[in-house]
Amino acid sequence: MPRQKKSKEEPVTLSVQKRDIVGKKVKQLRKNALIPANIFGTGFTSISISTPFKDFIQAYKIAHETGIIYLNLDSQSIPTLIRSVQYHPVTNQILHVDFRKIDLKQKIETEVPIEIVGESVAVTQLGGVLLKQHEHLTVEALPQNIPQHITIDVARIQELGQDIKIADLPKSPDYEIKQDPETIIVSIIAHKEESITPETAVAAPEVIEKPEEEQEGETPTAPAEQAKEVKEE
């Protein structure tokens, strides 16, 4: 989904409503262009909600998983981050969304996507192959200071075999990258073609049938904790 630029002056809001429909019956919500969702958080009683599909898509284009979305529920405005979005494996339809309630004064750890920009002469002139070792980096920050993405300019790589590590990135006053500074983010290696022999051929993967679709989709098929609260030092 294309990313739109976030505006700190204009907070992202989304109207939601409580729902009593659960389980397989949520299919009716989707037929009515509504997305079933949950709000949860530390010390917060989970709430089952629904939101109009079009409204969610608009908010998601701007905020994604790193931007604050204020959920308008009754008379409340609840600050949240999107923890996970579950899609149908065939149609790619959004099945369910989990929102994580956050404290704007409490630092959290979350995953931020990496954006590769620029061109390296090691690729364009020397025929190298760029390897992206990570798709996300873990950062700690106040929710409003979480970057939309972390930009890596590969133009600085001039030779084959060179790489860019976390330690090579400029420090930010707004957030801290929590991974080992020696972690390699991208590298460029020499292009090497290998002939496939019986010894190196890969066997055809075993076909495993997928289980039936979750009743509601409240448990993602591959859950990954997007953000966790940490004590502010």
Short mmCIF file of N, CA and C in Angstrom, two decimals, residues 117-217:
data_model
loop_
_atom_site.label_atom_id
_atom_site.label_comp_id
_atom_site.label_asym_id
_atom_site.label_seq_id
_atom_site.Cartn_x
_atom_site.Cartn_y
_atom_site.Cartn_z
N VAL A 117 17.28 3.95 -0.76
CA VAL A 117 17.29 4.98 -1.79
C VAL A 117 18.68 5.05 -2.41
N GLY A 118 18.77 5.72 -3.57
CA GLY A 118 20.05 5.91 -4.23
C GLY A 118 20.49 4.71 -5.04
N GLU A 119 21.59 4.89 -5.77
CA GLU A 119 22.19 3.82 -6.56
C GLU A 119 23.67 3.72 -6.24
N SER A 120 24.15 2.51 -6.17
CA SER A 120 25.56 2.27 -5.89
C SER A 120 26.30 1.94 -7.19
N VAL A 121 27.48 2.53 -7.37
CA VAL A 121 28.28 2.22 -8.55
C VAL A 121 28.73 0.77 -8.51
N ALA A 122 28.76 0.18 -7.32
CA ALA A 122 29.13 -1.22 -7.20
C ALA A 122 28.10 -2.12 -7.88
N VAL A 123 26.88 -1.61 -8.04
CA VAL A 123 25.83 -2.33 -8.75
C VAL A 123 25.77 -1.91 -10.20
N THR A 124 25.70 -0.60 -10.45
CA THR A 124 25.49 -0.08 -11.80
C THR A 124 26.70 -0.24 -12.70
N GLN A 125 27.91 -0.19 -12.13
CA GLN A 125 29.12 -0.26 -12.94
C GLN A 125 29.93 -1.53 -12.74
N LEU A 126 29.88 -2.09 -11.54
CA LEU A 126 30.69 -3.27 -11.25
C LEU A 126 29.88 -4.57 -11.28
N GLY A 127 28.58 -4.46 -11.53
CA GLY A 127 27.76 -5.66 -11.67
C GLY A 127 27.44 -6.38 -10.38
N GLY A 128 27.54 -5.68 -9.26
CA GLY A 128 27.26 -6.31 -7.98
C GLY A 128 25.78 -6.52 -7.73
N VAL A 129 25.49 -7.29 -6.70
CA VAL A 129 24.11 -7.58 -6.31
C VAL A 129 23.88 -7.03 -4.91
N LEU A 130 22.84 -6.21 -4.76
CA LEU A 130 22.53 -5.63 -3.45
C LEU A 130 21.71 -6.62 -2.63
N LEU A 131 22.15 -6.87 -1.43
CA LEU A 131 21.44 -7.77 -0.51
C LEU A 131 20.90 -6.96 0.65
N LYS A 132 19.60 -7.00 0.84
CA LYS A 132 18.95 -6.32 1.96
C LYS A 132 18.78 -7.33 3.08
N GLN A 133 19.52 -7.15 4.16
CA GLN A 133 19.54 -8.14 5.23
C GLN A 133 18.35 -8.03 6.17
N HIS A 134 17.77 -6.85 6.25
CA HIS A 134 16.64 -6.63 7.16
C HIS A 134 15.58 -5.78 6.48
N GLU A 135 14.32 -6.04 6.81
CA GLU A 135 13.20 -5.24 6.31
C GLU A 135 12.80 -4.16 7.31
N HIS A 136 13.08 -4.40 8.60
CA HIS A 136 12.70 -3.47 9.66
C HIS A 136 13.84 -3.33 10.66
N LEU A 137 13.82 -2.23 11.40
CA LEU A 137 14.71 -2.04 12.54
C LEU A 137 13.86 -1.76 13.77
N THR A 138 14.34 -2.21 14.92
CA THR A 138 13.63 -1.98 16.17
C THR A 138 14.09 -0.67 16.78
N VAL A 139 13.14 0.22 17.04
CA VAL A 139 13.49 1.51 17.63
C VAL A 139 12.71 1.71 18.92
N GLU A 140 13.27 2.55 19.79
CA GLU A 140 12.58 2.95 21.01
C GLU A 140 12.36 4.45 20.95
N ALA A 141 11.12 4.88 21.19
CA ALA A 141 10.79 6.30 21.09
C ALA A 141 9.44 6.57 21.72
N LEU A 142 9.18 7.84 21.98
CA LEU A 142 7.82 8.23 22.30
C LEU A 142 6.97 8.01 21.06
N PRO A 143 5.71 7.64 21.22
CA PRO A 143 4.88 7.32 20.04
C PRO A 143 4.87 8.39 18.96
N GLN A 144 4.85 9.65 19.37
CA GLN A 144 4.79 10.73 18.38
C GLN A 144 6.13 10.95 17.67
N ASN A 145 7.20 10.32 18.17
CA ASN A 145 8.52 10.49 17.55
C ASN A 145 8.95 9.28 16.72
N ILE A 146 8.08 8.30 16.59
CA ILE A 146 8.43 7.12 15.79
C ILE A 146 8.52 7.52 14.32
N PRO A 147 9.64 7.24 13.65
CA PRO A 147 9.75 7.61 12.23
C PRO A 147 8.88 6.73 11.35
N GLN A 148 8.45 7.27 10.22
CA GLN A 148 7.64 6.48 9.29
C GLN A 148 8.49 5.39 8.66
N HIS A 149 9.74 5.69 8.39
CA HIS A 149 10.69 4.71 7.89
C HIS A 149 12.09 5.21 8.18
N ILE A 150 13.08 4.33 8.06
CA ILE A 150 14.48 4.70 8.20
C ILE A 150 15.13 4.57 6.83
N THR A 151 15.67 5.67 6.34
CA THR A 151 16.20 5.72 4.98
C THR A 151 17.67 5.30 4.95
N ILE A 152 17.99 4.41 4.02
CA ILE A 152 19.37 3.95 3.81
C ILE A 152 19.78 4.33 2.39
N ASP A 153 20.79 5.17 2.26
CA ASP A 153 21.29 5.60 0.94
C ASP A 153 22.46 4.71 0.55
N VAL A 154 22.24 3.84 -0.44
CA VAL A 154 23.29 2.89 -0.84
C VAL A 154 24.31 3.51 -1.78
N ALA A 155 24.15 4.79 -2.14
CA ALA A 155 25.13 5.44 -3.01
C ALA A 155 26.50 5.52 -2.34
N ARG A 156 26.52 5.42 -1.02
CA ARG A 156 27.79 5.50 -0.29
C ARG A 156 28.63 4.24 -0.49
N ILE A 157 28.02 3.16 -0.95
CA ILE A 157 28.78 1.93 -1.20
C ILE A 157 29.44 2.04 -2.57
N GLN A 158 30.76 2.03 -2.59
CA GLN A 158 31.52 2.25 -3.81
C GLN A 158 32.17 0.99 -4.37
N GLU A 159 32.31 -0.04 -3.55
CA GLU A 159 33.05 -1.24 -3.97
C GLU A 159 32.27 -2.50 -3.60
N LEU A 160 32.58 -3.57 -4.33
CA LEU A 160 32.01 -4.87 -4.01
C LEU A 160 32.50 -5.31 -2.63
N GLY A 161 31.62 -5.96 -1.90
CA GLY A 161 31.99 -6.45 -0.58
C GLY A 161 31.74 -5.47 0.55
N GLN A 162 31.39 -4.24 0.22
CA GLN A 162 31.12 -3.26 1.26
C GLN A 162 29.69 -3.40 1.77
N ASP A 163 29.44 -2.86 2.96
CA ASP A 163 28.11 -2.94 3.54
C ASP A 163 27.80 -1.69 4.35
N ILE A 164 26.57 -1.59 4.79
CA ILE A 164 26.15 -0.51 5.68
C ILE A 164 25.59 -1.17 6.94
N LYS A 165 26.15 -0.77 8.09
CA LYS A 165 25.72 -1.31 9.37
C LYS A 165 24.92 -0.27 10.13
N ILE A 166 24.28 -0.70 11.20
CA ILE A 166 23.54 0.23 12.03
C ILE A 166 24.45 1.33 12.56
N ALA A 167 25.69 0.96 12.88
CA ALA A 167 26.65 1.93 13.39
C ALA A 167 26.95 3.04 12.38
N ASP A 168 26.71 2.78 11.10
CA ASP A 168 26.98 3.77 10.05
C ASP A 168 25.86 4.81 9.91
N LEU A 169 24.72 4.56 10.54
CA LEU A 169 23.58 5.45 10.40
C LEU A 169 23.72 6.66 11.32
N PRO A 170 23.24 7.82 10.89
CA PRO A 170 23.29 9.01 11.75
C PRO A 170 22.40 8.84 12.98
N LYS A 171 22.86 9.36 14.11
CA LYS A 171 22.06 9.29 15.33
C LYS A 171 20.88 10.26 15.24
N SER A 172 19.78 9.85 15.84
CA SER A 172 18.60 10.71 15.87
C SER A 172 18.27 11.09 17.31
N PRO A 173 17.92 12.35 17.55
CA PRO A 173 17.52 12.74 18.91
C PRO A 173 16.12 12.24 19.28
N ASP A 174 15.39 11.76 18.28
CA ASP A 174 13.99 11.37 18.51
C ASP A 174 13.81 9.90 18.85
N TYR A 175 14.74 9.06 18.42
CA TYR A 175 14.59 7.63 18.65
C TYR A 175 15.94 6.96 18.75
N GLU A 176 15.94 5.75 19.31
CA GLU A 176 17.16 4.96 19.45
C GLU A 176 16.95 3.60 18.80
N ILE A 177 17.88 3.20 17.95
CA ILE A 177 17.83 1.86 17.35
C ILE A 177 18.38 0.87 18.37
N LYS A 178 17.62 -0.17 18.66
CA LYS A 178 17.94 -1.07 19.77
C LYS A 178 18.82 -2.25 19.38
N GLN A 179 18.99 -2.50 18.09
CA GLN A 179 19.78 -3.65 17.69
C GLN A 179 21.29 -3.38 17.80
N ASP A 180 22.06 -4.45 17.72
CA ASP A 180 23.52 -4.38 17.79
C ASP A 180 24.04 -3.43 16.71
N PRO A 181 24.89 -2.46 17.07
CA PRO A 181 25.43 -1.52 16.08
C PRO A 181 26.17 -2.20 14.93
N GLU A 182 26.66 -3.42 15.16
CA GLU A 182 27.40 -4.12 14.11
C GLU A 182 26.48 -4.90 13.16
N THR A 183 25.19 -4.81 13.38
CA THR A 183 24.23 -5.49 12.50
C THR A 183 24.30 -4.92 11.09
N ILE A 184 24.49 -5.79 10.10
CA ILE A 184 24.55 -5.36 8.70
C ILE A 184 23.13 -5.19 8.16
N ILE A 185 22.88 -4.03 7.56
CA ILE A 185 21.56 -3.76 7.00
C ILE A 185 21.52 -4.12 5.52
N VAL A 186 22.48 -3.62 4.75
CA VAL A 186 22.58 -3.95 3.32
C VAL A 186 24.04 -4.19 2.98
N SER A 187 24.26 -5.00 1.98
CA SER A 187 25.61 -5.25 1.47
C SER A 187 25.54 -5.48 -0.03
N ILE A 188 26.68 -5.34 -0.69
CA ILE A 188 26.75 -5.59 -2.13
C ILE A 188 27.85 -6.61 -2.39
N ILE A 189 27.46 -7.70 -3.05
CA ILE A 189 28.40 -8.77 -3.34
C ILE A 189 28.54 -8.94 -4.84
N ALA A 190 29.59 -9.66 -5.23
CA ALA A 190 29.81 -9.92 -6.65
C ALA A 190 28.75 -10.88 -7.16
N HIS A 191 28.28 -10.64 -8.39
CA HIS A 191 27.30 -11.52 -9.01
C HIS A 191 27.97 -12.83 -9.36
N LYS A 192 27.36 -13.94 -8.97
CA LYS A 192 27.95 -15.25 -9.20
C LYS A 192 26.87 -16.22 -9.62
N GLU A 193 27.00 -16.79 -10.81
CA GLU A 193 26.04 -17.77 -11.29
C GLU A 193 26.55 -19.16 -10.96
N GLU A 194 25.68 -20.00 -10.44
CA GLU A 194 26.03 -21.36 -10.10
C GLU A 194 25.16 -22.32 -10.89
N SER A 195 25.80 -23.30 -11.50
CA SER A 195 25.04 -24.31 -12.22
C SER A 195 24.41 -25.26 -11.21
N ILE A 196 23.20 -25.71 -11.52
CA ILE A 196 22.49 -26.61 -10.62
C ILE A 196 22.88 -28.04 -10.93
N THR A 197 23.41 -28.72 -9.96
CA THR A 197 23.81 -30.12 -10.10
C THR A 197 22.91 -30.96 -9.21
N PRO A 198 22.94 -32.28 -9.40
CA PRO A 198 22.12 -33.12 -8.52
C PRO A 198 22.41 -32.90 -7.05
N GLU A 199 23.69 -32.54 -6.73
CA GLU A 199 24.04 -32.35 -5.33
C GLU A 199 23.47 -31.05 -4.78
N THR A 200 23.33 -30.02 -5.67
CA THR A 200 22.88 -28.71 -5.20
C THR A 200 21.41 -28.46 -5.48
N ALA A 201 20.78 -29.33 -6.26
CA ALA A 201 19.37 -29.12 -6.59
C ALA A 201 18.52 -29.19 -5.32
N VAL A 202 17.53 -28.37 -5.27
CA VAL A 202 16.65 -28.32 -4.10
C VAL A 202 15.41 -29.15 -4.39
N ALA A 203 15.07 -30.00 -3.47
CA ALA A 203 13.89 -30.85 -3.65
C ALA A 203 12.64 -29.99 -3.64
N ALA A 204 11.61 -30.47 -4.35
CA ALA A 204 10.35 -29.73 -4.38
C ALA A 204 9.76 -29.69 -2.98
N PRO A 205 9.28 -28.54 -2.55
CA PRO A 205 8.75 -28.44 -1.19
C PRO A 205 7.48 -29.26 -1.02
N GLU A 206 7.31 -29.75 0.21
CA GLU A 206 6.11 -30.51 0.53
C GLU A 206 4.92 -29.57 0.58
N VAL A 207 3.83 -29.96 -0.02
CA VAL A 207 2.62 -29.14 -0.02
C VAL A 207 1.83 -29.44 1.25
N ILE A 208 1.61 -28.40 2.04
CA ILE A 208 0.87 -28.56 3.29
C ILE A 208 -0.42 -27.78 3.17
N GLU A 209 -1.52 -28.44 3.37
CA GLU A 209 -2.81 -27.76 3.27
C GLU A 209 -2.97 -26.79 4.42
N LYS A 210 -3.53 -25.61 4.10
CA LYS A 210 -3.77 -24.60 5.12
C LYS A 210 -5.00 -24.98 5.93
N PRO A 211 -4.97 -24.65 7.24
CA PRO A 211 -6.17 -24.90 8.04
C PRO A 211 -7.28 -23.97 7.62
N GLU A 212 -8.50 -24.31 8.04
CA GLU A 212 -9.63 -23.47 7.70
C GLU A 212 -9.45 -22.09 8.30
N GLU A 213 -10.05 -21.10 7.65
CA GLU A 213 -9.94 -19.70 8.07
C GLU A 213 -10.38 -19.54 9.51
N GLU A 214 -9.65 -18.67 10.27
CA GLU A 214 -10.03 -18.38 11.64
C GLU A 214 -11.47 -17.87 11.66
N GLN A 215 -12.18 -18.17 12.74
CA GLN A 215 -13.58 -17.75 12.83
C GLN A 215 -13.72 -16.26 12.67
N GLU A 216 -12.86 -15.49 13.33
CA GLU A 216 -12.99 -14.04 13.25
C GLU A 216 -11.73 -13.39 12.75
N GLY A 217 -10.60 -14.04 12.92
CA GLY A 217 -9.36 -13.43 12.50
C GLY A 217 -8.71 -12.63 13.60
#
